[in-house]
Coordinates of C-alpha atoms and ligand atoms in Angstrom, one line a residue:
M3 CA 1.4 -27.2 -0.6
N4 CA 3.6 -24.5 0.9
T5 CA 1.9 -22.5 3.7
P6 CA 3.1 -19.3 5.4
P7 CA 3.4 -19.5 9.2
I8 CA 0.6 -18.0 11.4
S9 CA 2.1 -14.7 12.5
G10 CA 1.1 -11.3 13.7
L11 CA -1.1 -12.4 16.6
D12 CA 1.4 -12.1 19.4
P13 CA 0.5 -8.5 20.3
C14 CA -3.2 -9.3 21.1
V15 CA -3.9 -8.6 24.7
H16 CA -7.6 -9.6 24.4
C17 CA -8.8 -6.1 25.3
G18 CA -11.9 -6.6 23.1
F19 CA -11.8 -3.1 21.5
C20 CA -12.3 -4.9 18.1
L21 CA -15.6 -6.6 19.0
Q22 CA -17.9 -3.8 18.1
A23 CA -16.2 -3.3 14.8
C24 CA -16.8 -6.9 13.8
P25 CA -19.9 -7.6 11.6
T26 CA -20.1 -11.3 12.3
Y27 CA -19.8 -10.7 16.1
L28 CA -22.6 -8.1 16.0
A29 CA -24.8 -10.5 13.9
T30 CA -24.4 -13.6 16.0
G31 CA -23.3 -12.3 19.4
D32 CA -21.0 -15.4 19.7
E33 CA -17.5 -14.6 21.0
S34 CA -16.1 -17.3 18.6
D35 CA -17.4 -15.1 15.7
S36 CA -15.4 -12.2 16.9
P37 CA -11.8 -11.2 16.1
R38 CA -10.8 -12.0 19.7
G39 CA -12.4 -15.3 19.7
R40 CA -10.9 -16.3 16.3
I41 CA -7.5 -15.2 17.5
V42 CA -7.8 -17.6 20.5
L43 CA -8.6 -20.4 18.0
M44 CA -5.7 -19.4 15.6
R45 CA -3.2 -19.2 18.5
S46 CA -4.3 -22.6 19.7
L47 CA -3.6 -23.9 16.2
A48 CA -0.2 -22.3 16.0
R49 CA 0.7 -23.7 19.4
G50 CA -0.3 -27.2 18.5
S51 CA -3.1 -27.4 21.1
L52 CA -5.8 -27.4 18.3
S53 CA -5.7 -29.5 15.1
T54 CA -6.7 -28.3 11.7
T55 CA -9.4 -30.9 11.6
E56 CA -11.2 -29.5 14.6
P57 CA -14.6 -28.6 13.4
T58 CA -14.9 -25.5 15.6
L59 CA -11.8 -24.0 14.1
A60 CA -13.0 -24.3 10.4
F61 CA -16.6 -23.3 11.4
H62 CA -15.7 -19.9 12.9
L63 CA -12.9 -19.1 10.6
D64 CA -15.1 -19.8 7.6
R65 CA -17.6 -17.3 9.0
C66 CA -15.0 -14.6 9.1
L67 CA -15.6 -12.0 6.3
G68 CA -12.0 -11.1 6.1
C69 CA -13.1 -7.5 6.1
L70 CA -10.3 -6.3 8.4
A71 CA -12.5 -3.9 10.3
C72 CA -10.8 -5.3 13.4
E73 CA -7.4 -4.1 12.3
P74 CA -7.6 -0.2 12.4
V75 CA -9.4 -0.3 15.8
C76 CA -6.8 -2.5 17.4
P77 CA -4.5 -0.6 19.7
S78 CA -2.0 -3.4 19.7
D79 CA -1.5 -3.5 15.9
V80 CA -2.5 -7.1 15.6
R81 CA -2.1 -8.3 12.0
Y82 CA -5.3 -10.3 11.9
G83 CA -5.6 -10.6 8.1
T84 CA -2.1 -12.0 7.7
A85 CA -2.9 -14.7 10.3
L86 CA -6.2 -15.4 8.9
E87 CA -4.8 -16.1 5.5
A88 CA -2.1 -18.5 6.9
T89 CA -4.7 -20.3 9.0
R90 CA -7.0 -20.8 6.1
A91 CA -4.1 -22.2 4.0
L92 CA -3.3 -24.6 6.8
I93 CA -7.0 -25.7 7.1
A94 CA -7.0 -26.3 3.4
Q95 CA -4.3 -28.9 3.7
S96 CA -6.7 -31.2 5.7
R97 CA -10.1 -30.1 4.4
P98 CA -10.8 -29.1 0.8
V99 CA -11.7 -25.5 0.2
P100 CA -15.6 -25.3 -0.2
L101 CA -16.6 -26.4 -3.7
V102 CA -18.3 -23.2 -4.7
A103 CA -15.2 -21.1 -3.7
R104 CA -13.0 -23.6 -5.7
M105 CA -15.1 -23.3 -8.8
V106 CA -15.1 -19.4 -8.5
N107 CA -11.4 -19.4 -8.0
A108 CA -10.7 -21.8 -10.9
V109 CA -12.8 -19.7 -13.3
M110 CA -11.2 -16.4 -12.3
A111 CA -7.7 -17.7 -12.5
D112 CA -8.0 -19.1 -16.0
R113 CA -8.9 -16.8 -18.9
R114 CA -9.9 -19.7 -21.0
L115 CA -12.7 -20.6 -18.5
R116 CA -13.5 -17.0 -17.6
R117 CA -14.0 -15.5 -21.0
P118 CA -16.8 -17.9 -22.2
L119 CA -18.6 -18.0 -18.9
L120 CA -18.6 -14.3 -18.2
G121 CA -19.4 -13.8 -21.9
L122 CA -22.5 -16.0 -21.3
A123 CA -23.3 -13.9 -18.2
R124 CA -23.2 -10.8 -20.3
L125 CA -25.7 -12.3 -22.7
V126 CA -28.2 -13.0 -19.9
R127 CA -27.5 -9.7 -18.2
P128 CA -30.2 -7.7 -20.2
V129 CA -33.0 -9.7 -18.6
A130 CA -31.3 -10.1 -15.1
G131 CA -33.2 -7.2 -13.7
V132 CA -36.6 -8.8 -14.3
L133 CA -35.5 -12.0 -12.5
A134 CA -33.8 -10.2 -9.6
G135 CA -35.2 -11.0 -6.2
Q136 CA -34.9 -12.6 -2.7
S137 CA -34.3 -16.2 -3.4
R138 CA -30.8 -17.6 -4.0
L139 CA -31.3 -17.5 -7.8
G140 CA -33.1 -14.1 -7.7
F141 CA -30.1 -12.7 -5.7
A142 CA -27.7 -14.0 -8.2
F143 CA -29.6 -12.3 -11.0
G144 CA -29.6 -9.1 -8.9
M145 CA -25.8 -9.4 -8.7
L146 CA -25.6 -9.8 -12.5
R147 CA -27.9 -6.8 -13.0
A148 CA -25.7 -4.7 -10.9
T149 CA -22.8 -5.2 -13.3
E150 CA -24.6 -3.3 -16.0
N151 CA -23.2 0.0 -17.2
G152 CA -24.4 2.5 -14.6
Q153 CA -25.3 5.2 -17.2
R154 CA -28.9 4.1 -16.8
W155 CA -29.1 5.7 -13.4
G156 CA -31.2 7.7 -11.1
K157 CA -34.5 9.2 -10.4
Q158 CA -34.1 12.1 -12.9
G159 CA -33.5 9.7 -15.7
Q160 CA -30.5 11.8 -16.8
K161 CA -28.2 10.1 -19.3
T162 CA -24.7 11.1 -20.5
E163 CA -24.0 11.0 -24.2
K164 CA -21.7 8.2 -25.3
A165 CA -18.3 9.5 -24.8
S166 CA -15.6 8.9 -27.5
L167 CA -12.1 8.0 -26.2
P168 CA -10.1 11.2 -25.7
A169 CA -7.0 11.8 -27.9
P170 CA -3.8 10.3 -26.6
S171 CA -2.1 12.6 -24.2
A172 CA 1.4 14.0 -24.9
S173 CA 4.1 11.4 -24.4
S174 CA 5.6 13.5 -21.6
A175 CA 2.4 12.9 -19.5
P176 CA 2.9 10.6 -16.5
S177 CA 2.0 7.0 -17.4
A178 CA -0.5 4.9 -15.6
L179 CA -0.9 1.1 -16.3
L180 CA -4.4 -0.1 -15.7
F181 CA -4.8 -3.3 -13.8
T182 CA -7.6 -5.2 -15.6
G183 CA -8.1 -8.1 -13.2
C184 CA -10.7 -10.9 -13.7
I185 CA -14.3 -10.0 -13.1
M186 CA -13.6 -6.3 -13.7
E187 CA -12.4 -7.3 -17.2
G188 CA -15.3 -9.6 -17.8
L189 CA -18.3 -7.7 -16.3
F190 CA -17.1 -4.2 -15.6
S191 CA -15.3 -3.2 -18.8
H192 CA -17.4 0.0 -18.7
V193 CA -15.6 0.9 -15.4
H194 CA -12.2 0.3 -17.1
E195 CA -13.3 2.4 -20.0
A196 CA -14.3 5.2 -17.6
T197 CA -11.1 4.9 -15.7
H198 CA -9.1 5.2 -18.9
R199 CA -11.1 8.2 -20.0
T200 CA -11.0 10.1 -16.7
L201 CA -7.3 9.4 -16.3
S202 CA -6.6 10.7 -19.7
A203 CA -8.8 13.7 -19.1
N204 CA -6.5 14.4 -16.0
G205 CA -3.3 14.3 -18.0
Y206 CA -2.3 10.7 -17.5
R207 CA -1.2 8.4 -20.4
S208 CA -3.4 5.3 -19.5
T209 CA -2.4 2.1 -21.1
R210 CA -2.7 -1.6 -20.4
V211 CA 0.1 -4.3 -20.3
P212 CA -0.6 -7.8 -21.8
H213 CA -0.4 -11.1 -19.9
Q214 CA -1.7 -9.7 -16.6
G215 CA -4.6 -11.6 -14.9
C216 CA -6.4 -12.3 -11.7
C217 CA -4.7 -10.8 -8.7
G218 CA -5.1 -13.9 -6.6
A219 CA -7.1 -12.3 -3.7
L220 CA -9.9 -14.8 -4.0
H221 CA -7.4 -17.6 -3.7
A222 CA -5.3 -16.2 -0.9
H223 CA -8.5 -15.5 1.2
T224 CA -9.9 -18.9 0.8
G225 CA -6.7 -20.8 1.6
E226 CA -5.4 -21.5 -1.9
H227 CA -2.0 -20.1 -1.1
D228 CA 0.0 -21.8 -3.9
K229 CA -2.5 -20.6 -6.5
A230 CA -2.3 -17.0 -5.2
V231 CA 1.5 -17.2 -5.4
D232 CA 1.3 -18.5 -9.1
L233 CA -1.0 -15.6 -10.1
A234 CA 1.2 -13.0 -8.2
R235 CA 4.3 -14.3 -10.1
R236 CA 2.4 -13.9 -13.4
N237 CA 1.5 -10.3 -12.6
V238 CA 4.9 -9.4 -11.4
A239 CA 6.3 -10.6 -14.7
A240 CA 3.6 -8.9 -16.8
F241 CA 4.3 -5.4 -15.2
A242 CA 8.1 -5.8 -15.0
D243 CA 8.6 -4.2 -18.4
C244 CA 7.4 -0.8 -17.4
P245 CA 9.0 -0.3 -14.0
E246 CA 8.6 3.5 -14.0
S247 CA 4.9 3.6 -14.3
V248 CA 2.3 3.5 -11.6
I249 CA -0.3 0.8 -11.7
A250 CA -3.9 2.2 -11.5
V251 CA -6.3 -0.1 -9.9
N252 CA -10.1 0.4 -9.7
S253 CA -11.0 -2.7 -7.6
A254 CA -10.3 -2.2 -3.9
G255 CA -9.8 -6.0 -3.4
C256 CA -7.3 -6.3 -6.3
G257 CA -5.5 -3.2 -5.0
A258 CA -5.2 -4.5 -1.5
M259 CA -3.8 -7.9 -2.8
L260 CA -1.3 -6.2 -5.2
K261 CA 0.0 -4.1 -2.3
E262 CA 0.6 -7.4 -0.4
Y263 CA 2.6 -9.1 -3.2
G264 CA 5.9 -8.5 -1.4
R265 CA 4.7 -10.4 1.6
L266 CA 3.0 -13.1 -0.5
L267 CA 6.2 -13.8 -2.5
A268 CA 8.4 -13.6 0.6
G269 CA 11.5 -15.9 0.0
D270 CA 10.6 -16.3 -3.6
P271 CA 13.2 -15.4 -6.3
L272 CA 10.8 -12.8 -7.5
E273 CA 10.4 -11.1 -4.1
P274 CA 12.3 -7.9 -4.9
E275 CA 10.2 -7.4 -8.0
A276 CA 7.1 -8.1 -6.1
V277 CA 7.9 -5.6 -3.5
A278 CA 8.6 -3.0 -6.2
L279 CA 5.3 -3.8 -7.9
S280 CA 3.5 -3.3 -4.5
Q281 CA 5.0 0.1 -4.2
R282 CA 3.7 1.2 -7.5
V283 CA 0.1 0.4 -6.9
R284 CA -2.4 3.2 -6.5
D285 CA -6.1 3.1 -6.3
V286 CA -7.5 5.3 -9.1
S287 CA -9.1 7.7 -6.5
Q288 CA -5.7 8.0 -4.9
L289 CA -4.1 8.7 -8.2
L290 CA -6.6 11.4 -9.1
A291 CA -6.4 12.9 -5.7
S292 CA -2.7 13.3 -6.1
R293 CA -3.3 16.2 -8.6
E294 CA -6.1 18.7 -8.8
T295 CA -9.0 16.8 -10.3
R296 CA -10.4 18.4 -13.4
R297 CA -14.0 19.7 -12.8
G298 CA -16.6 18.5 -15.2
H299 CA -20.3 19.3 -15.8
T300 CA -22.8 19.8 -13.0
L301 CA -24.6 16.7 -11.9
A302 CA -27.5 17.3 -9.5
L303 CA -27.2 14.0 -7.7
K304 CA -27.4 12.9 -4.1
V305 CA -24.6 10.3 -3.7
A306 CA -24.0 7.9 -0.8
Y307 CA -20.4 6.7 -0.8
D308 CA -19.9 3.2 0.8
P309 CA -16.3 2.6 1.4
P310 CA -15.2 -0.9 0.4
C311 CA -13.5 -2.7 3.3
H312 CA -10.3 -3.4 1.3
L313 CA -10.0 0.2 0.5
L314 CA -10.8 1.6 3.9
H315 CA -9.5 -1.0 6.3
A316 CA -6.8 -2.9 4.2
Q317 CA -5.4 0.1 2.2
R318 CA -6.5 2.8 4.8
I319 CA -7.8 5.0 1.9
A320 CA -10.6 7.0 3.3
D321 CA -10.6 10.6 1.9
A322 CA -9.6 10.2 -1.8
P323 CA -12.9 8.6 -3.1
R324 CA -14.9 11.2 -1.2
A325 CA -12.7 14.0 -2.6
L326 CA -13.1 12.7 -6.1
L327 CA -16.9 12.7 -5.8
A328 CA -17.0 16.1 -4.0
S329 CA -15.0 17.6 -6.9
I330 CA -17.9 17.1 -9.2
P331 CA -20.0 20.2 -9.3
G332 CA -23.6 19.7 -8.0
I333 CA -23.0 16.5 -6.2
E334 CA -24.5 16.3 -2.7
M335 CA -22.9 13.7 -0.5
V336 CA -25.4 12.0 1.8
Q337 CA -24.2 10.1 4.9
H338 CA -25.7 6.7 5.8
R339 CA -25.5 4.8 9.1
D340 CA -22.5 2.5 9.7
A341 CA -21.0 3.2 6.3
A342 CA -17.6 1.6 7.3
M343 CA -19.3 -1.7 8.1
C344 CA -18.9 -4.6 5.5
C345 CA -21.8 -5.2 3.0
G346 CA -21.2 -9.0 3.4
S347 CA -19.8 -9.6 0.0
A348 CA -16.2 -10.6 0.8
G349 CA -15.3 -12.4 -2.4
S350 CA -17.0 -15.8 -2.6
Y351 CA -18.3 -15.4 1.0
S352 CA -21.7 -14.4 -0.3
L353 CA -21.9 -17.8 -2.1
T354 CA -20.4 -19.9 0.7
Q355 CA -22.0 -18.3 3.9
V356 CA -25.3 -17.2 2.3
G357 CA -27.3 -16.8 5.6
L358 CA -24.7 -14.6 7.5
S359 CA -23.8 -12.7 4.3
R360 CA -27.4 -11.7 3.8
T361 CA -27.8 -10.9 7.5
V362 CA -24.9 -8.4 7.3
L363 CA -26.1 -7.0 4.1
E364 CA -29.6 -6.3 5.5
D365 CA -28.2 -3.6 7.8
K366 CA -26.4 -2.0 4.9
V367 CA -29.5 -1.9 2.6
N368 CA -31.6 -0.5 5.3
A369 CA -29.1 2.2 6.1
L370 CA -28.8 3.3 2.4
I371 CA -32.6 3.3 1.8
A372 CA -33.0 5.5 5.0
A373 CA -30.4 7.9 3.5
D374 CA -32.4 8.1 0.2
P375 CA -29.6 8.8 -2.3
D376 CA -30.1 9.0 -6.0
V377 CA -27.1 6.7 -6.4
V378 CA -24.7 4.6 -4.2
A379 CA -20.9 4.7 -5.2
T380 CA -18.4 2.1 -4.1
G381 CA -15.2 1.1 -5.7
N382 CA -15.1 -2.7 -5.6
P383 CA -16.9 -5.1 -8.0
G384 CA -18.1 -7.4 -5.2
C385 CA -19.5 -4.6 -3.2
I386 CA -21.4 -3.2 -6.3
M387 CA -22.9 -6.6 -7.0
Q388 CA -23.8 -7.4 -3.3
I389 CA -25.3 -4.0 -2.5
G390 CA -26.9 -3.8 -5.9
A391 CA -28.6 -7.2 -5.5
G392 CA -29.6 -6.4 -1.9
L393 CA -31.3 -3.2 -3.0
A394 CA -33.0 -5.0 -5.9
A395 CA -34.2 -7.7 -3.6
V396 CA -36.2 -5.2 -1.6
G397 CA -37.6 -3.5 -4.7
S398 CA -35.3 -0.4 -4.6
S399 CA -34.2 1.0 -7.9
I400 CA -31.3 3.0 -6.4
P401 CA -28.3 2.1 -8.7
V402 CA -24.9 1.2 -7.4
V403 CA -21.9 2.3 -9.4
H404 CA -18.2 2.9 -9.2
P405 CA -17.2 6.4 -8.2
I406 CA -15.2 6.8 -11.3
E407 CA -18.3 6.3 -13.4
I408 CA -19.9 9.4 -11.9
L409 CA -16.9 11.5 -12.7
D410 CA -17.0 10.0 -16.2
W411 CA -20.6 11.1 -16.7
S412 CA -19.7 14.6 -15.5
Y413 CA -16.8 14.7 -18.0
A414 CA -18.9 13.3 -20.8
M415 CA -21.6 15.9 -20.3
A416 CA -18.9 18.7 -20.1
G417 CA -17.8 17.6 -23.6
F418 CA -14.2 16.7 -22.5
Y419 CA -14.2 13.6 -24.6
D420 CA -15.2 15.6 -27.7
E421 CA -12.1 17.7 -27.7
Ligands
SF4_10 S1 -7.1 -8.0 18.3 FE1 -6.5 -6.0 19.2 S2 -8.4 -5.0 19.8 FE2 -8.9 -7.2 19.4 S3 -8.7 -8.1 21.5 FE3 -6.6 -8.3 20.4 S4 -5.6 -6.5 21.2 FE4 -7.7 -6.1 21.6
SF4_11 S1 -12.0 -9.6 9.5 FE1 -14.1 -8.7 9.8 S2 -15.5 -10.5 10.2 FE2 -13.3 -11.2 10.4 S3 -12.9 -11.0 12.6 FE3 -12.2 -9.1 11.7 S4 -13.9 -7.6 11.7 FE4 -14.8 -9.7 12.2

C-alpha cells in the first residue's frame, strides 16, 4: 500500500487554543484525546520514536472524530486533517482497519453490493420508526428512519403536494452536474430530486453524469488510502467529459473530499484533472447563494440549522446554508447551543466508537431540544441519520432534513413545479 507522508504538523506550537474546540477532549478530559495530544503522538510516529504498533497511538487516533473543529481555531494553520489521514493509512499497514469500518467501506465502494443492501434497507424503512430506540439496534433503526423523505414533517402536520419535475431549462442556462455519491444515492434519493428541482427552478440545467460513484471519504478517513485513490480516479474520469460545468454536491462529507482530490492524487498521472475537478465543486447551498435565490411559498416553521463539520470546518462554508433557509418566507431561524460542535457521526465512527459517539451526540440532542425547533436542517447524510436517531432515542419527534428539502417544500407549495 502507498501511504502519504505525515505532514502539516510542523507549525504546531502546543499553545492549546484548539483544546476547547475538540469534542473528544471535552468528553474525556484526556490530553491524549485532544488535537495537541494527538499531534504529539503523530509527530513521534513521524520521527520514528513511536511505532505504528504502539497501542496508545491507535487508541487515541481511533477516538478522533476527524471533525476538523481544531483547524479553524488554530493560529498556526496546522493541517491536522491531512496528518490524521496519513497517520491512519500508516497504522492500517500494521493493524487492519476495524471490521465494521471495512464492511461499510466495501459496501459503499461497490455498487453491486450497495444496491441490494440499501434496497433492503429501504424495504425495512417504513417500520424503522416503530423500532427506533436507545439500544444499539434501536439506534440503527432510528438512523434508518431518519433517511425517510422529510415531507412528513413537523408539528403543524403541513404537507407539500407531490412536485412534478420542472420543464428542462433553456440550453443557455448554466449547467450543474449532480454528484450522486453512495448513501445519498441509496437512501437520500429524495434529496437528490429536491436538489434537481430547486436548481432547475433557479435557472440551472441540472444533470447527472454516468459512471460516478462513492467519493472515497470513508476510505480516506479510516486509513484505506489506496481504495480512496481508486475511487477518486473513477470520479475524475467520470466528470472529465463535461469540464465546463460546476459539480453540485449536497453531502458535506463528499464535497470536502472532492475538494481534496488534487491532494489525494498528488503525483498521480491524473493529478491535473483531479485539481481541475476540485475547483469545480460547489456545495448546493454555495451554488444557490451565488445568485439571488428564488423566493417560494411561506412556510411558518422554526428551523434550527446544524452545520455539518465537513461544511463548516473543512470547506469553511458558514453563511450560504443559513442564507438559503433565510430566503424562504416565514422561516424563523432558532439558535441552539454549541451548534458548531460535531454530532458524533463522523462516517463509520458512530459504529466503531459507539460510546464516545453517543456521549458527543447527547450534548447536541439536548441543545436542539432546548431550542425547540419545528425542524432541524443539516446538509450531510451522516449528520441527518445521527441527529435523527439521537432525537428518536429520547422520544422526540422533531424531524431532521436537508436544507434543500425545506426550499423544495416552499417551491412545491408555490406551484413552481406546475409551471
Ligand atoms: S494545533 Fe494549533 S491551536 Fe492546537 S496546540 Fe497546535 S498550534 Fe496550538
Ligand atoms: S478532528 Fe475533531 S475530534 Fe479530532 S482532534 Fe480535531 S477537534 Fe478533536
